[in-house]
Coordinates of N, CA and C in Angstrom, one line a residue:
X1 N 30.4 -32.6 1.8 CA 29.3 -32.8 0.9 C 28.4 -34.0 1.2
X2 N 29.3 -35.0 1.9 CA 28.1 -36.1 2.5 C 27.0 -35.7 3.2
X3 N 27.6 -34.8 4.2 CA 26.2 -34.6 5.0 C 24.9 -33.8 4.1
X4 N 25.4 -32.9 3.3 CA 24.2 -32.8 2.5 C 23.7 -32.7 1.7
X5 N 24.3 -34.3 0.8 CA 23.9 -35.7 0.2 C 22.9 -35.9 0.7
X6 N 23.6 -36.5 2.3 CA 22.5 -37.0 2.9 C 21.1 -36.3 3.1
X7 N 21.1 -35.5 3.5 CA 19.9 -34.5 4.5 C 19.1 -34.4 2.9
X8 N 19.4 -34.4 1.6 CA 18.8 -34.3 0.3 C 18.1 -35.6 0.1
X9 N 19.2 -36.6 0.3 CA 18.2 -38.0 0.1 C 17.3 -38.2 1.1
X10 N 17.3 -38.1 2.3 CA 16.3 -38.2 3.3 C 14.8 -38.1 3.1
X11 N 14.6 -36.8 2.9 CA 13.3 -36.6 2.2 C 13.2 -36.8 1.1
X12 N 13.7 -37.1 -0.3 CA 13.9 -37.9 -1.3 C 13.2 -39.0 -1.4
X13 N 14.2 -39.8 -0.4 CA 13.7 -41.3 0.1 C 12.1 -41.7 0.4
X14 N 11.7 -40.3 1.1 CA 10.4 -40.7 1.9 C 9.2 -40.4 0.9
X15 N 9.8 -39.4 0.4 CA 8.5 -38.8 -0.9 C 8.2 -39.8 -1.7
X16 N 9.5 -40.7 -2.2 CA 9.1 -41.2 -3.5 C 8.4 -42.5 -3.7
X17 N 8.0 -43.4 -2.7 CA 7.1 -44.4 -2.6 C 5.4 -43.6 -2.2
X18 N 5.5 -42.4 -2.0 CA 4.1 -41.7 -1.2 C 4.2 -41.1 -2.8
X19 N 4.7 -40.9 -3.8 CA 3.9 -40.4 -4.9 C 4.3 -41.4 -6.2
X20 N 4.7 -42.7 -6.1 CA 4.4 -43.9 -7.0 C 3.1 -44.2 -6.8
X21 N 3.2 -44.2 -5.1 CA 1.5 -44.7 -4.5 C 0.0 -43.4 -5.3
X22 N 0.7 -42.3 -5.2 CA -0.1 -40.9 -5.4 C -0.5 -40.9 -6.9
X23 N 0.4 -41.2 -7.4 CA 0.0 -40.9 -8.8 C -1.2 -41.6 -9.8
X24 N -1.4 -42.6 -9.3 CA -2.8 -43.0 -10.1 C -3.7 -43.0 -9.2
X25 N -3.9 -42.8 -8.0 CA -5.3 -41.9 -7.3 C -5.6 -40.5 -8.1
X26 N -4.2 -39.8 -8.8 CA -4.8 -37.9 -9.0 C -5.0 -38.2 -10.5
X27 N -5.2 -39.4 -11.1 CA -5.3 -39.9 -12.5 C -6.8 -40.6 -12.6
X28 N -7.1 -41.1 -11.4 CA -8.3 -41.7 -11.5 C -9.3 -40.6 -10.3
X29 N -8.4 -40.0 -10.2 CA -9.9 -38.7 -9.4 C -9.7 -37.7 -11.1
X30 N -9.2 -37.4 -11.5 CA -9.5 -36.9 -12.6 C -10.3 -37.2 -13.6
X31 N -10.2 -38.7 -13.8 CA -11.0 -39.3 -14.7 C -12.9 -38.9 -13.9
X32 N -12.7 -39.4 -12.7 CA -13.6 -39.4 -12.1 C -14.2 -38.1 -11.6
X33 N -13.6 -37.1 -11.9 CA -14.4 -35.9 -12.3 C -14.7 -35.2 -13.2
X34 N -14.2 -36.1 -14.4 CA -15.0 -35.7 -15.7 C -13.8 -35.1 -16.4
X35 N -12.8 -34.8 -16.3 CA -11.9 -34.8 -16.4 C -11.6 -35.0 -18.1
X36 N -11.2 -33.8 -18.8 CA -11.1 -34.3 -20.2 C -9.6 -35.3 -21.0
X37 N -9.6 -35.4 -22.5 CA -8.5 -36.0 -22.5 C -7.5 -35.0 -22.7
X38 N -8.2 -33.5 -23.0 CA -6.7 -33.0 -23.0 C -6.2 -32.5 -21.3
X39 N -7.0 -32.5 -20.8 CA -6.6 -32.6 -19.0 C -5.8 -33.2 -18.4
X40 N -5.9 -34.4 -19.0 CA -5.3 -36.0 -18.8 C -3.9 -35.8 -19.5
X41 N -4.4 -35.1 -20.7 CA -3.0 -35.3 -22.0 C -1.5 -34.3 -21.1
X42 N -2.3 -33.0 -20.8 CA -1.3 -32.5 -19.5 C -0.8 -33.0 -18.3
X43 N -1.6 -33.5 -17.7 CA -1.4 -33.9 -16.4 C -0.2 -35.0 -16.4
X44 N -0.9 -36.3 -16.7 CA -0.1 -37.3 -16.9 C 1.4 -37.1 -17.7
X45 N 1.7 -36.5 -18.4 CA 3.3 -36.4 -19.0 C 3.9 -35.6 -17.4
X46 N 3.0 -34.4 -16.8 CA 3.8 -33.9 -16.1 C 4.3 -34.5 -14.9
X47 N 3.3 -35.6 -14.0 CA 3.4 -36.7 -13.2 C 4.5 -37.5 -13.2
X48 N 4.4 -38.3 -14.9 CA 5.4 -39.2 -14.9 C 6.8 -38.3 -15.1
X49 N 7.0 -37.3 -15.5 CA 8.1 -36.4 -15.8 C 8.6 -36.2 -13.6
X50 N 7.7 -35.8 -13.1 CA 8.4 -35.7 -11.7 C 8.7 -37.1 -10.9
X51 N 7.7 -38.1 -11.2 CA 8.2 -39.4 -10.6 C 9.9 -39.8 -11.1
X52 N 10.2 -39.3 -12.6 CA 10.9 -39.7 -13.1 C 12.2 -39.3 -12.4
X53 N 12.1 -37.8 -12.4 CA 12.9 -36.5 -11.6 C 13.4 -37.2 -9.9
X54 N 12.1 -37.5 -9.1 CA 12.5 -37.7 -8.4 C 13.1 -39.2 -8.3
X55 N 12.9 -40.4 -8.7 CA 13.7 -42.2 -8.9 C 14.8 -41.1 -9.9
X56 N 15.3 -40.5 -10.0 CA 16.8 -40.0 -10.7 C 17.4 -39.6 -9.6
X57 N 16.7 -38.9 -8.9 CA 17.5 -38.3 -7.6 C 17.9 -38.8 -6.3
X58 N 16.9 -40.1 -6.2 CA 16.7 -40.8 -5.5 C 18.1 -42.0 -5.4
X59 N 18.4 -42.4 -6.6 CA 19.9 -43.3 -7.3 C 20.8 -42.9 -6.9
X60 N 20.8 -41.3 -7.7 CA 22.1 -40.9 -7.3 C 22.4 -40.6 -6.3
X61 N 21.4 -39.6 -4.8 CA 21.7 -39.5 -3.9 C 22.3 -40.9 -2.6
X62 N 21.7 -41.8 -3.2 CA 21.8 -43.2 -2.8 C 23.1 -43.7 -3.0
X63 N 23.4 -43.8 -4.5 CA 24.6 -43.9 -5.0 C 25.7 -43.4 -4.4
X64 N 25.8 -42.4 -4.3 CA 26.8 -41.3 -3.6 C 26.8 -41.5 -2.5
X65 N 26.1 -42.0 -1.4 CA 25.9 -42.3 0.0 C 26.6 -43.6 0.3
X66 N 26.1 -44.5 -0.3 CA 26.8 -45.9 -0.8 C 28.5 -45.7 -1.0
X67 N 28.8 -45.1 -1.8 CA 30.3 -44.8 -2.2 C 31.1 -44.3 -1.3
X68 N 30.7 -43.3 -0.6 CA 31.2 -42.8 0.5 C 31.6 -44.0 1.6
X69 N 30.8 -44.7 1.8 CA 31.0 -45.6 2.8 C 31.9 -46.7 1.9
X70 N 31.9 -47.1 1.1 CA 32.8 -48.0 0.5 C 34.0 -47.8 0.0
X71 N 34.4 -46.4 0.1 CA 35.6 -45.9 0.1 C 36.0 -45.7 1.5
X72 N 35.3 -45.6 2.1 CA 35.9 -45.5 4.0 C 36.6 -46.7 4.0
X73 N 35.4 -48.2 3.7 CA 36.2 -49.2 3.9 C 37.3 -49.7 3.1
X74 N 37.8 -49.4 1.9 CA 39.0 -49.7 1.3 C 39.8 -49.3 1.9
X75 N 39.5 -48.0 2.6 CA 40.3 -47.1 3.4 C 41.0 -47.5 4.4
X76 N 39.6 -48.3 5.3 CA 40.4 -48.8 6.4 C 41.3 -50.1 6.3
X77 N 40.9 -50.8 4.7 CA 41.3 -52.0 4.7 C 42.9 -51.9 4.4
X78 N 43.2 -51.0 3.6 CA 44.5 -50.2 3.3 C 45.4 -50.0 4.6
X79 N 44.8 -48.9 5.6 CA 45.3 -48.9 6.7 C 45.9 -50.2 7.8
X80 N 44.7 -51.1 7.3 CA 45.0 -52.3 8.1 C 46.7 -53.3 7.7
X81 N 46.4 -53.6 6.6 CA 47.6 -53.9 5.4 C 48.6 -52.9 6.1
X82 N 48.6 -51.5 6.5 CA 49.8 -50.7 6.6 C 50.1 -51.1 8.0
X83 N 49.3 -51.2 8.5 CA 49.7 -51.5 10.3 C 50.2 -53.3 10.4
X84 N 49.8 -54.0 9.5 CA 50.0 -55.5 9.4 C 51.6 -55.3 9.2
X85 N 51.7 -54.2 8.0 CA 53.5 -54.8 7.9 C 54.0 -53.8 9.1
X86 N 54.0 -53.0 9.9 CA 54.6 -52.4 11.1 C 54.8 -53.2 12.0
X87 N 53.8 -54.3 12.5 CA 53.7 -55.3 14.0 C 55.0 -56.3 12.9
X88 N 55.4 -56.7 14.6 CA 56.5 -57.5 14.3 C 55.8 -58.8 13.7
X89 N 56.8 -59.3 12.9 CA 56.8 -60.5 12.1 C 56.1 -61.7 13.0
X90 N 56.7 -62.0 14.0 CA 56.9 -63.2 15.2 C 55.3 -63.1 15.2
X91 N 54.4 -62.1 15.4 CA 53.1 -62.0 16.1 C 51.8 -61.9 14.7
X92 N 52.4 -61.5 13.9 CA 51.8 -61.6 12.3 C 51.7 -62.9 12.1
X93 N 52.7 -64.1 11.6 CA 52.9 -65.4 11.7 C 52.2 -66.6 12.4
X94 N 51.6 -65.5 13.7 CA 51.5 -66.1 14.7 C 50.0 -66.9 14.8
X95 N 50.0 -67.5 15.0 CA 48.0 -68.2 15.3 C 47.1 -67.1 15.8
X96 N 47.8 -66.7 17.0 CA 46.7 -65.4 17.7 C 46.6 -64.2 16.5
X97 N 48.0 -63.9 16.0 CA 47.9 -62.8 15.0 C 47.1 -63.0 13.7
X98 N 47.5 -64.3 13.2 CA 46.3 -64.4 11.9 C 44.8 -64.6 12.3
X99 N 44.4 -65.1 13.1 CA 43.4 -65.1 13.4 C 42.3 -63.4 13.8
X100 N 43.3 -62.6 14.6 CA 43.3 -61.2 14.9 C 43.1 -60.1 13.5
X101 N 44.0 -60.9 12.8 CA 43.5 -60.2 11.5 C 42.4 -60.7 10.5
X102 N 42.3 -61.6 10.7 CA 41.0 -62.0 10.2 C 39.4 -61.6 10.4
X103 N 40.1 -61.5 11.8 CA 38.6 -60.9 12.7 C 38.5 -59.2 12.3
X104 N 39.6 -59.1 12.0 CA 39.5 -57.3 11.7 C 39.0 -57.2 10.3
X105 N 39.7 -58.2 9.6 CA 39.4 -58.2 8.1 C 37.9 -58.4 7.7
X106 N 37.4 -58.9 8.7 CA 35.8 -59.6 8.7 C 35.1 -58.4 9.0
X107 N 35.7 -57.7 10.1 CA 35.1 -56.6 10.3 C 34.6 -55.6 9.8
X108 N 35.8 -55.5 8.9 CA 36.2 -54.1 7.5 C 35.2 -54.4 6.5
X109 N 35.1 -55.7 6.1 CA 34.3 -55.9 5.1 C 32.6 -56.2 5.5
X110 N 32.5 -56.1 6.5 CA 31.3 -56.5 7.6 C 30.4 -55.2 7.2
X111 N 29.1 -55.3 7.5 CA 28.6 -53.7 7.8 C 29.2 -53.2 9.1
X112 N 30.8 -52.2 9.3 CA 30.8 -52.2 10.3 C 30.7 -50.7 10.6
X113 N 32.0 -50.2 10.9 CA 31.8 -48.5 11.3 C 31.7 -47.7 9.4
X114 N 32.6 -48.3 8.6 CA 32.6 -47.6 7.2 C 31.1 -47.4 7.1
X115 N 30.2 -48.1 7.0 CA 28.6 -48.2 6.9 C 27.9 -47.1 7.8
X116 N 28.7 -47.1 9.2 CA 27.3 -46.2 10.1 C 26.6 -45.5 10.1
X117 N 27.4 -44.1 9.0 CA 26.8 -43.0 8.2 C 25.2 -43.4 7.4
X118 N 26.1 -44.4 6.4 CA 25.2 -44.5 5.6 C 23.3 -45.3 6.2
X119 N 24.1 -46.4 7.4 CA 23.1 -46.6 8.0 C 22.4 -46.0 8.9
X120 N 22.7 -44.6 9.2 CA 22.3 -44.0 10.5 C 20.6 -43.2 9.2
X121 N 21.2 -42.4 8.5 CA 20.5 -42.3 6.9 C 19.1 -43.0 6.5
X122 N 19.8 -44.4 6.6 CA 18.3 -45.2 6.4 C 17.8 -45.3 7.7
X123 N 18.0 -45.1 9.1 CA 17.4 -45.4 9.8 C 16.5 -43.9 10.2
X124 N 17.0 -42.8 9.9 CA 16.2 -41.7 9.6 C 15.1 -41.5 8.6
X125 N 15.3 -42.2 7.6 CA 14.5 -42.2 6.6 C 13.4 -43.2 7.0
X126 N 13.7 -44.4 7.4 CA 12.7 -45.6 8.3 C 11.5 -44.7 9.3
X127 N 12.4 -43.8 10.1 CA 11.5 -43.7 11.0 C 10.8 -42.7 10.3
X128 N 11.2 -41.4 9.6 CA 10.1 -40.5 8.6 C 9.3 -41.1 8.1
X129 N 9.9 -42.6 7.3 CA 8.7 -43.2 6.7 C 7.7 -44.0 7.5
X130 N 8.0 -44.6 8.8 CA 6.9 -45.4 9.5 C 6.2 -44.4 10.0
X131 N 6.7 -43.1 10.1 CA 5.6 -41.8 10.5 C 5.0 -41.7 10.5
X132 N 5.4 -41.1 8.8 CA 4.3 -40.5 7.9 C 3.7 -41.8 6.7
X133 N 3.9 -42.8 6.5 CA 2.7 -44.1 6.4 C 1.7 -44.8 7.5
X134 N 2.7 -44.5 8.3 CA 1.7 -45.2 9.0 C 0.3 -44.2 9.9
X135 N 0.6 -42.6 9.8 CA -0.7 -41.6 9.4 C -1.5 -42.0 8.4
X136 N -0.8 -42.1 7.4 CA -1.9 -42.7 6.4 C -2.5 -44.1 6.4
X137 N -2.1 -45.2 6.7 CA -2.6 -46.8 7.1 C -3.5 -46.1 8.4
X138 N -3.1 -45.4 9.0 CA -4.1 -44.8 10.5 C -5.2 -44.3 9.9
X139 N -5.2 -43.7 8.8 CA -6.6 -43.1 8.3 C -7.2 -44.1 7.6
X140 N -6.7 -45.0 6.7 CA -7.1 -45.8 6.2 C -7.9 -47.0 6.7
X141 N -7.3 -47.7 8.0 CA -7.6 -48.6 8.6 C -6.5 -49.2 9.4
X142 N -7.1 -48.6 11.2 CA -6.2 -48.6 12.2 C -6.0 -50.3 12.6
X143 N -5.9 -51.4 12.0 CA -6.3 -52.8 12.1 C -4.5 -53.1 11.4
X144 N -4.3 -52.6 10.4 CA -3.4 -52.6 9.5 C -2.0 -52.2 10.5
X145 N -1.9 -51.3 11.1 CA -0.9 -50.5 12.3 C -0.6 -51.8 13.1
X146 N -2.0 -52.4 13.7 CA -1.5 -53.4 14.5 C -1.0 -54.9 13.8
X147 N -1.5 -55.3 12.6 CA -0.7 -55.9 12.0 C 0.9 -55.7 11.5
X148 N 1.3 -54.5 11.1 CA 2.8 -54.2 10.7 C 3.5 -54.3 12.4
X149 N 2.6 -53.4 13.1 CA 3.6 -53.7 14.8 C 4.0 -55.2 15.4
X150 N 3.4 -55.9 14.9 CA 3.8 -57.6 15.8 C 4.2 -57.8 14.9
X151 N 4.1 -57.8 13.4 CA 5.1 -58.6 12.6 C 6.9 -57.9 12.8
X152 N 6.8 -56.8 12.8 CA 8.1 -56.0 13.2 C 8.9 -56.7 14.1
X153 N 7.6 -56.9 15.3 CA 8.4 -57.0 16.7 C 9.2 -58.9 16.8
X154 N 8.2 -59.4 15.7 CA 8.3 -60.9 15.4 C 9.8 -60.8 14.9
X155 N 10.1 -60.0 14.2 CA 11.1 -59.6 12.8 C 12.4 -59.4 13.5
X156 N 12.0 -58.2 14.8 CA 13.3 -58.0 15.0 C 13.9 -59.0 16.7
X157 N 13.1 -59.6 16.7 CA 13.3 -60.8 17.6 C 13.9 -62.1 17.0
X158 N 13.6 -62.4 16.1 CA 14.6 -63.4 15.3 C 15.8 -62.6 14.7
X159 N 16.0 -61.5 14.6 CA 17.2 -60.7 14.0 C 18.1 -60.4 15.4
X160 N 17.9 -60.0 16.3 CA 18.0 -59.9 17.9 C 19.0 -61.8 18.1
X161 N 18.4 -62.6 18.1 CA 18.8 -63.9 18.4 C 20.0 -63.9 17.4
X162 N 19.7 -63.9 16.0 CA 20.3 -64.2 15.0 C 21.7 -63.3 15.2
X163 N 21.7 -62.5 15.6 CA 23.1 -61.7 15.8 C 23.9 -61.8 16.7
X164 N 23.2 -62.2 17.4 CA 24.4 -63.1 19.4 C 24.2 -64.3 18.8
X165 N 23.5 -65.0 18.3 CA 24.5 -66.3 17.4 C 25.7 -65.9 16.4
X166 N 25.5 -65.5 15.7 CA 26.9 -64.9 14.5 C 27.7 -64.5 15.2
X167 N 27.4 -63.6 16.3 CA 28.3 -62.6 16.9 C 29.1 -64.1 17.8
X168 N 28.0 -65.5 18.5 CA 29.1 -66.5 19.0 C 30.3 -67.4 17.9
X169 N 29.7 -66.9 16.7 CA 30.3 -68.2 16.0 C 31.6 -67.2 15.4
X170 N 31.7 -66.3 16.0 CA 32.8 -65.3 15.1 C 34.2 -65.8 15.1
X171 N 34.3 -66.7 16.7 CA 36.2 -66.9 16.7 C 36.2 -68.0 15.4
X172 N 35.2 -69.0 15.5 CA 35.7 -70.4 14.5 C 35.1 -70.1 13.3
X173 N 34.5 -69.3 13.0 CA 34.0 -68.7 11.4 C 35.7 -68.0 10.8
X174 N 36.4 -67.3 11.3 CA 37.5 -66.5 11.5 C 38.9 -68.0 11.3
X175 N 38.9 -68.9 12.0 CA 39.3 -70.0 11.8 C 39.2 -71.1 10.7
X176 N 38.2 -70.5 10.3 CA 38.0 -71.4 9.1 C 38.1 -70.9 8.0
X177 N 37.6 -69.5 8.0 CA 37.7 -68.8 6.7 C 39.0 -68.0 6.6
X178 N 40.3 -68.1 7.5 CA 41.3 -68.2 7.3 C 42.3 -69.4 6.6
X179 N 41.5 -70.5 6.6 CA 42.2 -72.0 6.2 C 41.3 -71.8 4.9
X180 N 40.6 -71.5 4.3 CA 40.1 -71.6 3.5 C 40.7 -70.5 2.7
X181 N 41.3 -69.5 3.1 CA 42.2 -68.2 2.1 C 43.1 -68.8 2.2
X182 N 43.5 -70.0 2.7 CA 45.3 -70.3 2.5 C 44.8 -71.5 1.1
X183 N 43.8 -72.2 1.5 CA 44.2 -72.9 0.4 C 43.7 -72.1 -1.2
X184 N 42.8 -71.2 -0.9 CA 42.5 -70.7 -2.1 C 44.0 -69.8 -2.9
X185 N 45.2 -69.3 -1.8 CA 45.8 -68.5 -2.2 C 46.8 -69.6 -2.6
X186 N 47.0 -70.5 -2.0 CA 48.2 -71.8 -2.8 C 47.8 -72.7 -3.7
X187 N 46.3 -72.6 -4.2 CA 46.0 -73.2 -5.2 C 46.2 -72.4 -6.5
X188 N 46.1 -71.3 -6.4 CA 46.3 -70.3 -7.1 C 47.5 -69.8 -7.5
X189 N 48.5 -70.3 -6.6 CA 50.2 -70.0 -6.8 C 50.7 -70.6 -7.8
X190 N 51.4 -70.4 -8.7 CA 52.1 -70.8 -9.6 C 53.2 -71.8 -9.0
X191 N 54.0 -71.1 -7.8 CA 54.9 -71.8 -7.5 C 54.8 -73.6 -7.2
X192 N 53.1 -73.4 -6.4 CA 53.1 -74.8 -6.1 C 52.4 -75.8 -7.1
X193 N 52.3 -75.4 -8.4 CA 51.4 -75.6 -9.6 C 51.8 -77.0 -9.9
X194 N 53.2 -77.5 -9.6 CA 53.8 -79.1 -10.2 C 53.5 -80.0 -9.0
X195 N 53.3 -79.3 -7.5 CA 52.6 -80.0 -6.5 C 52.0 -80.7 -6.5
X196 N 51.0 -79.4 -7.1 CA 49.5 -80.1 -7.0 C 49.0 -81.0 -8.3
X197 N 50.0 -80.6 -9.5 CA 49.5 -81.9 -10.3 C 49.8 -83.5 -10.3
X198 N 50.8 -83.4 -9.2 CA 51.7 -84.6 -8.5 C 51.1 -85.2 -7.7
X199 N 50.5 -84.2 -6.4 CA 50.0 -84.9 -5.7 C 48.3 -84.7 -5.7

């Protein structure tokens, strides 16, 4: 059923900013053709009735696309938990082993594979929509094309950098945000509760 979820929101996705945009040009060429009020009295209920139709279909297909992938990842996180208690103790315990799971854990909760579906989706929808907008900005005013093209290329050149940095800081992010779940999880323990008001 995901896949055609998906293949429904796709074109969903792309229509419905092209007829938010559409609908008061076919409201003001109406007016502007003399257009009466009971013309208008039809028209307009029926417009906002399909905008409506479609931002409903547009949620839930989204919705649904969303979920899917967020159930993968509980999925995998589940799994992970099941293979944690199989490896021996010695290497769970272990510095390389917590750290290893950390990095997995980062990952699961990461946009990582659970997501790819859902991101492969928007990146089909991206490129239908730079398509078929940017036909229209082409008719409009071919000035505008070259503006959105270098700001992109600006965009995904600081996003480019920005990811081989994160991607370097991953072992000591993983090191720290492992020392930081231990104390959040023994602050939170009951057991050590006369500890900590001791010491």
């Amino acid at each position: 059923s995901i896949i055609w979820i998906g293949l429904l929101y796709i074109p969903v996705a792309v229509i419905s900013p092209l007829l938010i945009a559409g609908v008061p040009k076919v409201i003001l060429d109406l007016i502007e053709k003399g257009g009466g009020v009971k013309e208008l009295c039809y028209s307009i209920p029926v417009l906002c009735l399909l905008l409506i139709f479609i931002n409903i279909l547009n949620k839930i297909t989204k919705l649904y696309v969303s979920d899917v992938s967020m159930r993968t990842m509980f999925k995998n996180m589940v799994n992970m938990d099941i293979k944690s208690m199989e490896i021996d103790y010695e290497f769970v315990s272990s510095a390389k082993g917590k750290n290893l799971r950390e990095n997995v854990y980062k990952t699961l909760t990461g946009r990582g594979a659970a997501f790819m579906y859902q991101d492969f989706i928007y990146l089909i929808v991206n490129i239908i929509g730079l398509i078929s907008y940017g036909g229209v900005l082409m008719i409009l005013h071919p000035i505008i094309i070259i503006i959105l093209i270098v700001s992109y290329c600006i965009s995904l050149y600081v996003n480019r950098n920005l990811n081989i940095y994160i991607r370097s800081q991953r072992k000591e992010e993983a090191e720290i945000s492992k020392g930081f779940r231990y104390l959040v999880r023994n602050a939170m323990d009951l057991v050590g509760a006369k500890d900590i008001r001791v010491y």
